[in-house]
mmCIF file of C-alpha atoms in Angstrom:
data_model
loop_
_atom_site.group_PDB
_atom_site.id
_atom_site.type_symbol
_atom_site.label_atom_id
_atom_site.label_comp_id
_atom_site.label_asym_id
_atom_site.label_seq_id
_atom_site.Cartn_x
_atom_site.Cartn_y
_atom_site.Cartn_z
ATOM 1 C CA MET A 239 -6.453 -12.500 25.455
ATOM 2 C CA TYR A 240 -7.792 -12.126 21.933
ATOM 3 C CA LEU A 241 -4.982 -11.169 19.569
ATOM 4 C CA PHE A 242 -4.842 -9.881 16.006
ATOM 5 C CA THR A 243 -1.555 -9.281 14.149
ATOM 6 C CA SER A 244 -0.521 -7.307 11.067
ATOM 7 C CA GLU A 245 2.878 -6.793 9.462
ATOM 8 C CA VAL A 246 4.348 -4.022 7.314
ATOM 9 C CA VAL A 247 7.469 -3.809 5.160
ATOM 10 C CA SER A 248 9.443 -0.691 4.304
ATOM 11 C CA PRO A 249 10.059 0.633 0.773
ATOM 12 C CA GLY A 250 13.462 -1.076 0.949
ATOM 13 C CA HIS A 251 11.967 -4.575 1.074
ATOM 14 C CA PRO A 252 12.568 -6.261 -2.326
ATOM 15 C CA ASP A 253 8.834 -6.791 -2.976
ATOM 16 C CA LYS A 254 8.209 -3.106 -2.295
ATOM 17 C CA CYS A 255 11.170 -2.164 -4.493
ATOM 18 C CA ALA A 256 9.452 -4.038 -7.323
ATOM 19 C CA ASP A 257 6.138 -2.264 -6.637
ATOM 20 C CA ILE A 258 7.792 1.158 -6.476
ATOM 21 C CA ILE A 259 9.770 0.610 -9.695
ATOM 22 C CA ALA A 260 6.593 -0.557 -11.467
ATOM 23 C CA ASP A 261 4.608 2.457 -10.285
ATOM 24 C CA SER A 262 7.469 4.814 -11.136
ATOM 25 C CA ILE A 263 7.016 3.580 -14.707
ATOM 26 C CA VAL A 264 3.251 4.204 -14.457
ATOM 27 C CA ASP A 265 3.926 7.734 -13.181
ATOM 28 C CA GLU A 266 6.389 8.608 -15.944
ATOM 29 C CA ILE A 267 4.121 7.307 -18.709
ATOM 30 C CA LEU A 268 0.972 9.026 -17.406
ATOM 31 C CA LYS A 269 2.788 12.325 -16.893
ATOM 32 C CA GLN A 270 3.548 12.386 -20.617
ATOM 33 C CA ASP A 271 0.408 10.629 -21.841
ATOM 34 C CA PRO A 272 -2.557 10.755 -19.425
ATOM 35 C CA ASN A 273 -4.367 8.251 -21.657
ATOM 36 C CA GLY A 274 -1.525 5.737 -21.510
ATOM 37 C CA ARG A 275 -2.244 2.127 -20.688
ATOM 38 C CA VAL A 276 0.274 0.313 -18.512
ATOM 39 C CA ALA A 277 0.625 -3.133 -16.972
ATOM 40 C CA ALA A 278 4.362 -3.486 -16.349
ATOM 41 C CA GLU A 279 5.374 -6.104 -13.781
ATOM 42 C CA VAL A 280 8.797 -6.050 -12.133
ATOM 43 C CA PHE A 281 10.954 -8.884 -10.808
ATOM 44 C CA ILE A 282 14.129 -8.090 -8.908
ATOM 45 C CA ALA A 283 16.662 -10.727 -7.873
ATOM 46 C CA GLY A 284 20.296 -10.238 -7.031
ATOM 47 C CA LYS A 285 21.636 -7.525 -9.327
ATOM 48 C CA HIS A 286 18.965 -8.117 -11.979
ATOM 49 C CA VAL A 287 15.742 -6.207 -12.620
ATOM 50 C CA VAL A 288 13.304 -7.634 -15.168
ATOM 51 C CA ILE A 289 10.422 -5.486 -16.462
ATOM 52 C CA GLY A 290 7.714 -7.281 -18.405
ATOM 53 C CA GLY A 291 4.143 -6.680 -19.514
ATOM 54 C CA GLU A 292 2.204 -4.370 -21.770
ATOM 55 C CA VAL A 293 2.276 -0.660 -22.553
ATOM 56 C CA ASN A 294 0.173 1.343 -24.992
ATOM 57 C CA ALA A 295 1.061 5.034 -24.969
ATOM 58 C CA LYS A 296 2.048 7.928 -27.223
ATOM 59 C CA ILE A 297 5.604 7.765 -25.966
ATOM 60 C CA ASP A 298 8.328 5.271 -26.567
ATOM 61 C CA PHE A 299 10.808 4.899 -23.747
ATOM 62 C CA THR A 300 14.188 3.449 -24.605
ATOM 63 C CA HIS A 301 15.995 0.797 -22.604
ATOM 64 C CA ASP A 302 18.137 3.561 -21.115
ATOM 65 C CA ASP A 303 14.980 5.433 -20.083
ATOM 66 C CA TYR A 304 13.745 2.408 -18.150
ATOM 67 C CA ARG A 305 17.162 1.894 -16.603
ATOM 68 C CA HIS A 306 17.131 5.526 -15.476
ATOM 69 C CA ILE A 307 13.677 5.064 -13.893
ATOM 70 C CA VAL A 308 14.857 1.921 -12.076
ATOM 71 C CA LYS A 309 18.003 3.501 -10.687
ATOM 72 C CA GLY A 310 16.165 6.683 -9.701
ATOM 73 C CA ALA A 311 13.504 4.706 -7.833
ATOM 74 C CA LEU A 312 16.060 2.594 -5.962
ATOM 75 C CA SER A 313 18.123 5.665 -5.078
ATOM 76 C CA GLU A 314 15.040 7.402 -3.670
ATOM 77 C CA ILE A 315 14.278 4.268 -1.611
ATOM 78 C CA GLY A 316 17.755 4.389 -0.077
ATOM 79 C CA TYR A 317 19.819 2.061 -2.267
ATOM 80 C CA ASN A 318 22.255 4.769 -3.314
ATOM 81 C CA ASP A 319 25.663 3.108 -3.072
ATOM 82 C CA ASN A 320 25.792 3.323 0.719
ATOM 83 C CA PRO A 321 29.511 2.861 1.544
ATOM 84 C CA HIS A 322 28.688 1.449 4.980
ATOM 85 C CA PHE A 323 27.409 -1.809 3.437
ATOM 86 C CA THR A 324 29.606 -3.811 1.082
ATOM 87 C CA ARG A 325 28.461 -4.775 -2.410
ATOM 88 C CA ALA A 326 28.018 -8.310 -1.099
ATOM 89 C CA GLN A 327 25.839 -7.205 1.830
ATOM 90 C CA CYS A 328 23.480 -4.836 0.023
ATOM 91 C CA LEU A 329 22.354 -3.844 -3.465
ATOM 92 C CA HIS A 330 24.336 -1.071 -5.144
ATOM 93 C CA PRO A 331 22.471 0.361 -8.166
ATOM 94 C CA GLN A 332 25.641 0.785 -10.219
ATOM 95 C CA ASP A 333 25.837 -3.026 -10.378
ATOM 96 C CA LEU A 334 22.320 -3.413 -11.806
ATOM 97 C CA GLN A 335 21.386 -5.125 -15.032
ATOM 98 C CA VAL A 336 17.961 -4.114 -16.334
ATOM 99 C CA ASP A 337 16.082 -6.217 -18.902
ATOM 100 C CA VAL A 338 12.900 -4.945 -20.540
ATOM 101 C CA PHE A 339 10.227 -7.163 -22.103
ATOM 102 C CA LEU A 340 7.252 -4.911 -22.862
ATOM 103 C CA ASN A 341 4.630 -5.509 -25.551
ATOM 104 C CA GLN A 342 1.668 -3.534 -26.890
ATOM 105 C CA GLN A 343 -1.597 -4.021 -24.987
ATOM 106 C CA SER A 344 -4.027 -6.237 -26.874
ATOM 107 C CA PRO A 345 -6.493 -4.342 -29.124
ATOM 108 C CA ASP A 346 -9.147 -6.795 -27.873
ATOM 109 C CA ILE A 347 -8.897 -5.058 -24.496
ATOM 110 C CA ASN A 348 -8.653 -1.542 -25.953
ATOM 111 C CA GLN A 349 -11.928 -1.817 -27.870
ATOM 112 C CA GLY A 350 -13.805 -2.456 -24.622
ATOM 113 C CA VAL A 351 -11.965 0.049 -22.458
ATOM 114 C CA ASP A 352 -12.116 3.178 -24.625
ATOM 115 C CA GLN A 353 -15.797 3.711 -25.414
ATOM 116 C CA GLU A 354 -17.784 6.352 -27.287
ATOM 117 C CA GLY A 355 -18.757 9.449 -25.361
ATOM 118 C CA GLY A 356 -15.679 9.300 -23.142
ATOM 119 C CA GLU A 357 -16.870 6.409 -20.982
ATOM 120 C CA ILE A 358 -14.310 3.825 -19.964
ATOM 121 C CA GLY A 359 -15.006 0.138 -19.619
ATOM 122 C CA ALA A 360 -13.274 -1.828 -16.885
ATOM 123 C CA GLY A 361 -9.786 -2.860 -17.977
ATOM 124 C CA ASP A 362 -10.334 -6.326 -16.561
ATOM 125 C CA GLN A 363 -12.861 -8.392 -14.680
ATOM 126 C CA GLY A 364 -12.402 -8.831 -10.959
ATOM 127 C CA ILE A 365 -13.476 -8.184 -7.385
ATOM 128 C CA MET A 366 -12.289 -5.463 -5.014
ATOM 129 C CA PHE A 367 -12.865 -4.951 -1.293
ATOM 130 C CA GLY A 368 -12.710 -1.666 0.587
ATOM 131 C CA PHE A 369 -12.734 -1.583 4.383
ATOM 132 C CA ALA A 370 -12.936 0.968 7.172
ATOM 133 C CA SER A 371 -12.979 0.753 10.966
ATOM 134 C CA CYS A 372 -13.497 3.222 13.798
ATOM 135 C CA GLU A 373 -10.459 1.842 15.662
ATOM 136 C CA THR A 374 -8.118 4.669 14.601
ATOM 137 C CA LYS A 375 -8.456 8.277 13.476
ATOM 138 C CA ASN A 376 -7.685 7.311 9.861
ATOM 139 C CA PHE A 377 -10.423 4.654 9.956
ATOM 140 C CA MET A 378 -8.008 1.752 9.624
ATOM 141 C CA PRO A 379 -7.565 -1.363 11.789
ATOM 142 C CA ALA A 380 -5.291 -0.845 14.788
ATOM 143 C CA ALA A 381 -2.646 -3.503 14.105
ATOM 144 C CA ILE A 382 -1.622 -2.344 10.626
ATOM 145 C CA THR A 383 -1.881 1.316 11.645
ATOM 146 C CA TYR A 384 0.676 0.884 14.419
ATOM 147 C CA ALA A 385 2.869 -1.476 12.379
ATOM 148 C CA ARG A 386 3.016 1.228 9.683
ATOM 149 C CA LEU A 387 3.746 3.915 12.258
ATOM 150 C CA LEU A 388 6.713 1.919 13.558
ATOM 151 C CA CYS A 389 7.966 0.990 10.100
ATOM 152 C CA ASP A 390 7.824 4.583 8.878
ATOM 153 C CA HIS A 391 9.702 5.798 11.958
ATOM 154 C CA VAL A 392 12.489 3.206 11.755
ATOM 155 C CA TYR A 393 12.772 3.628 7.965
ATOM 156 C CA ALA A 394 13.089 7.408 8.269
ATOM 157 C CA TYR A 395 15.893 6.921 10.803
ATOM 158 C CA ALA A 396 17.628 4.407 8.547
ATOM 159 C CA LYS A 397 17.548 6.782 5.562
ATOM 160 C CA SER A 398 19.039 9.608 7.615
ATOM 161 C CA HIS A 399 21.609 7.358 9.365
ATOM 162 C CA PRO A 400 23.005 5.075 6.613
ATOM 163 C CA ASN A 401 26.086 4.532 8.757
ATOM 164 C CA GLU A 402 23.939 2.526 11.188
ATOM 165 C CA LEU A 403 20.885 0.938 9.544
ATOM 166 C CA GLY A 404 19.833 -0.334 6.129
ATOM 167 C CA VAL A 405 16.417 0.276 4.569
ATOM 168 C CA ASP A 406 15.116 -3.321 4.204
ATOM 169 C CA ILE A 407 12.871 -3.249 7.288
ATOM 170 C CA LYS A 408 9.926 -5.249 8.618
ATOM 171 C CA THR A 409 7.626 -4.484 11.526
ATOM 172 C CA GLN A 410 4.801 -6.476 13.086
ATOM 173 C CA VAL A 411 2.268 -5.563 15.758
ATOM 174 C CA SER A 412 -0.088 -7.840 17.705
ATOM 175 C CA VAL A 413 -3.028 -6.049 19.296
ATOM 176 C CA ASP A 414 -4.825 -7.601 22.268
ATOM 177 C CA TYR A 415 -8.572 -6.999 22.282
ATOM 178 C CA GLY A 416 -9.073 -8.942 25.494
ATOM 179 C CA THR A 417 -12.178 -10.709 24.207
ATOM 180 C CA LYS A 418 -13.738 -11.653 20.873
ATOM 181 C CA SER A 419 -16.572 -9.277 21.716
ATOM 182 C CA ASN A 420 -14.133 -6.351 21.992
ATOM 183 C CA PHE A 421 -12.621 -7.369 18.647
ATOM 184 C CA GLU A 422 -16.037 -7.326 17.001
ATOM 185 C CA GLU A 423 -16.842 -3.974 18.635
ATOM 186 C CA CYS A 424 -13.525 -2.352 17.563
ATOM 187 C CA LYS A 425 -12.175 -1.950 21.112
ATOM 188 C CA PRO A 426 -8.429 -2.718 21.233
ATOM 189 C CA GLN A 427 -7.093 -3.007 24.782
ATOM 190 C CA SER A 428 -3.311 -3.028 24.430
ATOM 191 C CA ILE A 429 -0.355 -3.650 22.137
ATOM 192 C CA HIS A 430 0.691 -7.152 23.094
ATOM 193 C CA THR A 431 3.755 -7.823 20.900
ATOM 194 C CA ILE A 432 6.036 -5.806 18.614
ATOM 195 C CA VAL A 433 8.535 -7.287 16.164
ATOM 196 C CA VAL A 434 11.074 -5.121 14.326
ATOM 197 C CA SER A 435 13.762 -6.388 11.970
ATOM 198 C CA ALA A 436 16.167 -3.813 10.527
ATOM 199 C CA PRO A 437 19.573 -4.457 8.959
ATOM 200 C CA CYS A 438 22.598 -2.916 10.634
ATOM 201 C CA VAL A 439 26.186 -2.321 9.633
ATOM 202 C CA GLU A 440 28.678 -5.059 10.437
ATOM 203 C CA SER A 441 30.347 -3.111 13.247
ATOM 204 C CA MET A 442 27.201 -2.676 15.371
ATOM 205 C CA SER A 443 26.626 -5.158 18.172
ATOM 206 C CA ILE A 444 23.191 -6.704 18.588
ATOM 207 C CA GLU A 445 22.949 -4.993 21.985
ATOM 208 C CA ARG A 446 23.524 -1.593 20.366
ATOM 209 C CA VAL A 447 20.974 -2.345 17.623
ATOM 210 C CA ARG A 448 18.326 -3.442 20.103
ATOM 211 C CA ASP A 449 18.895 -0.382 22.262
ATOM 212 C CA LEU A 450 18.679 1.921 19.222
ATOM 213 C CA ILE A 451 15.503 0.383 17.810
ATOM 214 C CA GLY A 452 13.977 0.111 21.279
ATOM 215 C CA ASN A 453 14.332 3.868 21.608
ATOM 216 C CA LEU A 454 12.789 4.328 18.154
ATOM 217 C CA ILE A 455 9.802 2.230 19.213
ATOM 218 C CA ASP A 456 9.364 4.422 22.291
ATOM 219 C CA SER A 457 9.513 7.631 20.222
ATOM 220 C CA ALA A 458 7.322 6.481 17.328
ATOM 221 C CA GLY A 459 4.127 7.909 18.811
ATOM 222 C CA LEU A 460 2.260 4.734 19.711
ATOM 223 C CA PRO A 461 -0.881 5.555 21.748
ATOM 224 C CA LYS A 462 -0.057 5.666 25.442
ATOM 225 C CA GLU A 463 -3.291 3.961 26.382
ATOM 226 C CA LEU A 464 -2.258 0.896 24.353
ATOM 227 C CA TYR A 465 1.553 0.791 24.576
ATOM 228 C CA ASP A 466 3.199 0.010 27.902
ATOM 229 C CA LYS A 467 6.884 -0.793 27.434
ATOM 230 C CA SER A 468 6.987 -2.748 30.680
ATOM 231 C CA LYS A 469 4.224 -5.078 29.506
ATOM 232 C CA THR A 470 4.585 -5.249 25.702
ATOM 233 C CA ILE A 471 6.659 -8.156 24.376
ATOM 234 C CA ILE A 472 9.301 -6.768 22.024
ATOM 235 C CA TYR A 473 11.484 -8.705 19.566
ATOM 236 C CA ILE A 474 14.202 -6.777 17.746
ATOM 237 C CA ASN A 475 16.276 -8.609 15.125
ATOM 238 C CA PRO A 476 15.366 -11.860 16.861
ATOM 239 C CA THR A 477 17.904 -14.043 14.998
ATOM 240 C CA GLY A 478 20.699 -11.972 16.529
ATOM 241 C CA ARG A 479 22.227 -10.882 13.212
ATOM 242 C CA TYR A 480 20.787 -8.965 10.278
ATOM 243 C CA VAL A 481 23.451 -7.400 8.067
ATOM 244 C CA ASN A 482 22.928 -8.932 4.614
ATOM 245 C CA HIS A 483 19.781 -7.549 2.996
ATOM 246 C CA SER A 484 18.124 -6.228 -0.191
ATOM 247 C CA SER A 485 17.456 -8.178 -3.380
ATOM 248 C CA LEU A 486 20.917 -9.734 -3.107
ATOM 249 C CA HIS A 487 19.486 -11.932 -0.370
ATOM 250 C CA ASP A 488 15.714 -11.970 -1.037
ATOM 251 C CA SER A 489 14.015 -11.564 -4.415
ATOM 252 C CA GLY A 490 11.146 -9.148 -5.007
ATOM 253 C CA LEU A 491 8.057 -9.254 -7.216
ATOM 254 C CA THR A 492 5.184 -6.839 -7.833
ATOM 255 C CA GLY A 493 1.933 -7.700 -6.122
ATOM 256 C CA ARG A 494 3.244 -9.914 -3.337
ATOM 257 C CA LYS A 495 2.367 -7.519 -0.519
ATOM 258 C CA LEU A 496 -1.389 -7.143 -0.995
ATOM 259 C CA ILE A 497 -2.128 -7.565 2.716
ATOM 260 C CA VAL A 498 0.532 -5.005 3.652
ATOM 261 C CA ASP A 499 -0.816 -2.639 0.987
ATOM 262 C CA SER A 500 -4.403 -2.843 2.187
ATOM 263 C CA PHE A 501 -5.884 -3.679 5.602
ATOM 264 C CA GLY A 502 -3.358 -5.971 7.255
ATOM 265 C CA GLY A 503 -5.467 -9.099 6.882
ATOM 266 C CA TYR A 504 -8.371 -7.629 8.856
ATOM 267 C CA SER A 505 -10.643 -7.620 5.813
ATOM 268 C CA PRO A 506 -10.953 -9.626 2.584
ATOM 269 C CA ILE A 507 -8.817 -8.431 -0.317
ATOM 270 C CA GLY A 508 -9.523 -8.406 -4.041
ATOM 271 C CA GLY A 509 -8.217 -10.709 -6.691
ATOM 272 C CA GLY A 510 -5.422 -8.516 -8.037
ATOM 273 C CA ALA A 511 -2.626 -6.127 -7.123
ATOM 274 C CA GLN A 512 -2.670 -2.367 -7.610
ATOM 275 C CA SER A 513 0.954 -1.556 -8.393
ATOM 276 C CA SER A 514 2.142 -1.750 -12.012
ATOM 277 C CA LYS A 515 -1.302 -0.904 -13.454
ATOM 278 C CA ASP A 516 -2.869 2.220 -14.899
ATOM 279 C CA TYR A 517 -6.154 3.606 -13.600
ATOM 280 C CA THR A 518 -8.404 1.692 -16.050
ATOM 281 C CA LYS A 519 -7.470 -1.526 -14.267
ATOM 282 C CA VAL A 520 -10.189 -1.837 -11.640
ATOM 283 C CA ASP A 521 -7.868 -3.824 -9.380
ATOM 284 C CA ARG A 522 -6.450 -0.371 -8.634
ATOM 285 C CA SER A 523 -9.300 2.099 -9.163
ATOM 286 C CA GLY A 524 -11.968 -0.238 -7.753
ATOM 287 C CA LEU A 525 -10.040 -0.628 -4.482
ATOM 288 C CA TYR A 526 -9.814 3.145 -4.130
ATOM 289 C CA ALA A 527 -13.550 3.556 -4.749
ATOM 290 C CA ALA A 528 -14.500 0.758 -2.345
ATOM 291 C CA ARG A 529 -12.251 2.162 0.402
ATOM 292 C CA TYR A 530 -13.738 5.633 -0.171
ATOM 293 C CA ILE A 531 -17.293 4.361 0.227
ATOM 294 C CA ALA A 532 -16.504 2.257 3.314
ATOM 295 C CA LYS A 533 -14.609 5.082 5.014
ATOM 296 C CA ASN A 534 -17.403 7.608 4.466
ATOM 297 C CA ILE A 535 -20.003 5.154 5.806
ATOM 298 C CA VAL A 536 -18.058 4.643 9.046
ATOM 299 C CA ALA A 537 -17.188 8.335 9.371
ATOM 300 C CA ALA A 538 -20.884 9.158 8.992
ATOM 301 C CA GLY A 539 -21.587 7.080 12.100
ATOM 302 C CA LEU A 540 -23.605 4.412 10.283
ATOM 303 C CA ALA A 541 -21.383 1.552 11.478
ATOM 304 C CA LYS A 542 -18.273 0.778 13.507
ATOM 305 C CA LYS A 543 -16.718 -1.056 10.581
ATOM 306 C CA CYS A 544 -17.666 -1.724 7.002
ATOM 307 C CA ILE A 545 -16.684 -3.873 4.023
ATOM 308 C CA VAL A 546 -17.635 -2.752 0.515
ATOM 309 C CA GLN A 547 -17.288 -5.212 -2.355
ATOM 310 C CA LEU A 548 -17.310 -4.161 -6.008
ATOM 311 C CA SER A 549 -17.060 -6.404 -9.043
ATOM 312 C CA TYR A 550 -16.601 -5.655 -12.726
ATOM 313 C CA ALA A 551 -16.685 -7.324 -16.137
ATOM 314 C CA ILE A 552 -13.995 -6.456 -18.672
ATOM 315 C CA GLY A 553 -15.145 -3.765 -21.072
ATOM 316 C CA VAL A 554 -18.267 -2.954 -19.012
ATOM 317 C CA ALA A 555 -18.402 0.421 -17.270
ATOM 318 C CA LYS A 556 -20.959 -0.128 -14.494
ATOM 319 C CA PRO A 557 -20.035 -2.545 -11.722
ATOM 320 C CA VAL A 558 -21.598 -5.990 -11.939
ATOM 321 C CA SER A 559 -22.278 -5.964 -8.205
ATOM 322 C CA VAL A 560 -22.083 -3.673 -5.189
ATOM 323 C CA SER A 561 -22.477 -4.930 -1.630
ATOM 324 C CA VAL A 562 -22.062 -3.348 1.802
ATOM 325 C CA ASP A 563 -21.424 -5.461 4.902
ATOM 326 C CA CYS A 564 -21.159 -3.664 8.246
ATOM 327 C CA MET A 565 -20.380 -6.930 10.025
ATOM 328 C CA GLY A 566 -23.217 -6.501 12.494
ATOM 329 C CA THR A 567 -21.958 -3.124 13.753
ATOM 330 C CA ASN A 568 -24.651 -0.923 12.162
ATOM 331 C CA LEU A 569 -25.343 2.161 14.283
ATOM 332 C CA GLY A 570 -28.016 3.909 12.242
ATOM 333 C CA ALA A 571 -31.386 2.831 10.929
ATOM 334 C CA ALA A 572 -29.955 1.748 7.566
ATOM 335 C CA SER A 573 -29.472 -1.980 7.040
ATOM 336 C CA ASP A 574 -26.751 -3.457 4.849
ATOM 337 C CA ASP A 575 -29.350 -4.027 2.123
ATOM 338 C CA GLU A 576 -30.369 -0.376 2.235
ATOM 339 C CA LEU A 577 -26.765 0.813 2.254
ATOM 340 C CA SER A 578 -25.962 -1.354 -0.763
ATOM 341 C CA ALA A 579 -28.929 0.029 -2.700
ATOM 342 C CA PHE A 580 -28.043 3.605 -1.649
ATOM 343 C CA VAL A 581 -24.438 3.272 -2.861
ATOM 344 C CA LEU A 582 -25.592 1.789 -6.163
ATOM 345 C CA GLU A 583 -28.042 4.672 -6.643
ATOM 346 C CA LYS A 584 -25.854 7.607 -5.576
ATOM 347 C CA PHE A 585 -22.381 6.602 -6.836
ATOM 348 C CA PRO A 586 -21.887 5.707 -10.534
ATOM 349 C CA LEU A 587 -18.683 3.762 -9.730
ATOM 350 C CA THR A 588 -17.721 3.514 -13.405
ATOM 351 C CA PRO A 589 -13.999 3.740 -14.183
ATOM 352 C CA ARG A 590 -14.575 7.220 -15.697
ATOM 353 C CA TRP A 591 -16.344 8.430 -12.530
ATOM 354 C CA ILE A 592 -13.600 6.998 -10.292
ATOM 355 C CA ILE A 593 -10.845 8.490 -12.468
ATOM 356 C CA ASP A 594 -12.410 11.954 -12.487
ATOM 357 C CA LYS A 595 -13.348 11.835 -8.801
ATOM 358 C CA PHE A 596 -9.810 11.095 -7.631
ATOM 359 C CA GLY A 597 -7.735 12.511 -10.500
ATOM 360 C CA LEU A 598 -6.186 9.129 -11.243
ATOM 361 C CA ASP A 599 -5.011 10.178 -14.710
ATOM 362 C CA ARG A 600 -3.020 13.120 -13.317
ATOM 363 C CA PRO A 601 -0.300 11.831 -10.978
ATOM 364 C CA GLY A 602 2.113 14.517 -9.866
ATOM 365 C CA LYS A 603 3.870 16.016 -6.866
ATOM 366 C CA GLU A 604 1.014 18.472 -6.326
ATOM 367 C CA SER A 605 -1.499 15.613 -5.941
ATOM 368 C CA PHE A 606 -0.038 12.135 -5.528
ATOM 369 C CA LEU A 607 2.432 9.816 -7.202
ATOM 370 C CA TYR A 608 1.667 6.152 -7.701
ATOM 371 C CA ALA A 609 5.233 5.297 -6.641
ATOM 372 C CA ASP A 610 4.630 7.083 -3.337
ATOM 373 C CA VAL A 611 1.374 5.181 -2.869
ATOM 374 C CA ALA A 612 3.248 1.925 -3.514
ATOM 375 C CA ALA A 613 5.771 2.887 -0.827
ATOM 376 C CA ARG A 614 3.267 3.997 1.824
ATOM 377 C CA GLY A 615 0.321 1.633 1.324
ATOM 378 C CA GLN A 616 -2.582 1.833 -1.098
ATOM 379 C CA VAL A 617 -5.056 2.991 1.549
ATOM 380 C CA GLY A 618 -5.048 4.667 4.949
ATOM 381 C CA ASN A 619 -3.100 7.858 4.173
ATOM 382 C CA ASP A 620 -5.252 10.963 4.532
ATOM 383 C CA GLU A 621 -3.313 12.728 1.768
ATOM 384 C CA TYR A 622 -4.681 10.397 -0.914
ATOM 385 C CA PRO A 623 -7.709 11.705 -2.874
ATOM 386 C CA TRP A 624 -9.666 8.499 -2.206
ATOM 387 C CA GLU A 625 -9.329 9.057 1.543
ATOM 388 C CA LYS A 626 -11.449 12.229 1.529
ATOM 389 C CA LEU A 627 -14.547 12.387 3.713
ATOM 390 C CA ASP A 628 -16.645 14.506 1.352
ATOM 391 C CA SER A 629 -19.627 12.141 1.224
ATOM 392 C CA VAL A 630 -20.202 11.958 4.974
ATOM 393 C CA GLU A 631 -23.166 14.354 4.871
ATOM 394 C CA LEU A 632 -24.732 12.352 2.058
ATOM 395 C CA PHE A 633 -24.585 9.182 4.152
ATOM 396 C CA LYS A 634 -25.776 10.944 7.303
ATOM 397 C CA ALA A 635 -29.147 11.338 5.612
ATOM 398 C CA LEU A 636 -29.649 7.623 6.279
ATOM 399 C CA LYS A 637 -29.239 7.890 10.072
#
């Protein structure tokens, strides 16, 4: 055996609640002021939500406005006063206390970000990593892809059956590659272990819960060539009881699920979180650009997998460095050195270019919402603008 494991949490996990609330604030500010600057962190514990950070925008939300955003986000997640869980077992938004500690963004940052001629300097220094792999059709590693598939399926059931399950869910998938060589060559052999933890109402027996979730695993759409129920090890609510859940029993903080949000630990990750930040913060926009480049390289058939690293200096538009690492899986004539030089030549990768390329200053239902991205993962969803494969032909010229 050669195993690799990734985990995923649902939008109802307290850390994800914090991310979704933070990005709901980003969405609401940018809808009214596309040039708004936001870095609003969220901490949720018990019945308390604390919002802190910096905002610089042409709007001035009141405390009640922020409270409305918080309650709306939690209700959309599934914390909507579900009568099947008591107020001691699960968060009920009507009990919330919201505290807001937001300041103006420093003018020292603004003078470097907003530049003459419409260019935008990086809102902070930092490093970002984008990754892609040929293991799945969405060019993501297998383990996190199938952990997300399971989590989404169980979460959707929980939202539509609040009389049975709560929305604070975790899934975990271990993929067996058989050998290290198969791992390096992106050849998963089977799904070795599945772990699912989902809260249930007090009246449900553990046998009923395990039967229910077992059926959901079977119907989730896992690839038949990898999932064999008779051979896969499955753990469902392994402690035997999971009723108490939500922030009443586990605090949440923005930025604590970077591995879940990105590539499931398969690739390096950057130095900062995406949620809570506007598009000038390269922790967010740089990740999207790096993922876009890596995905198009793999889709063009130049490599089986690819890591792209970008780095920026605060107030400087062009990246400080660009590197491409295909991890020894190059398929075309282009070396990593040549790919790095090609990316640097053909893609400006300035914050302004990234913003315009992906429409990051225009969140909306017709394109994307940052809160939805926070809920579903920052990368790996084909509906996101940065997941497009519109540079494949450009890269194919290097084959």
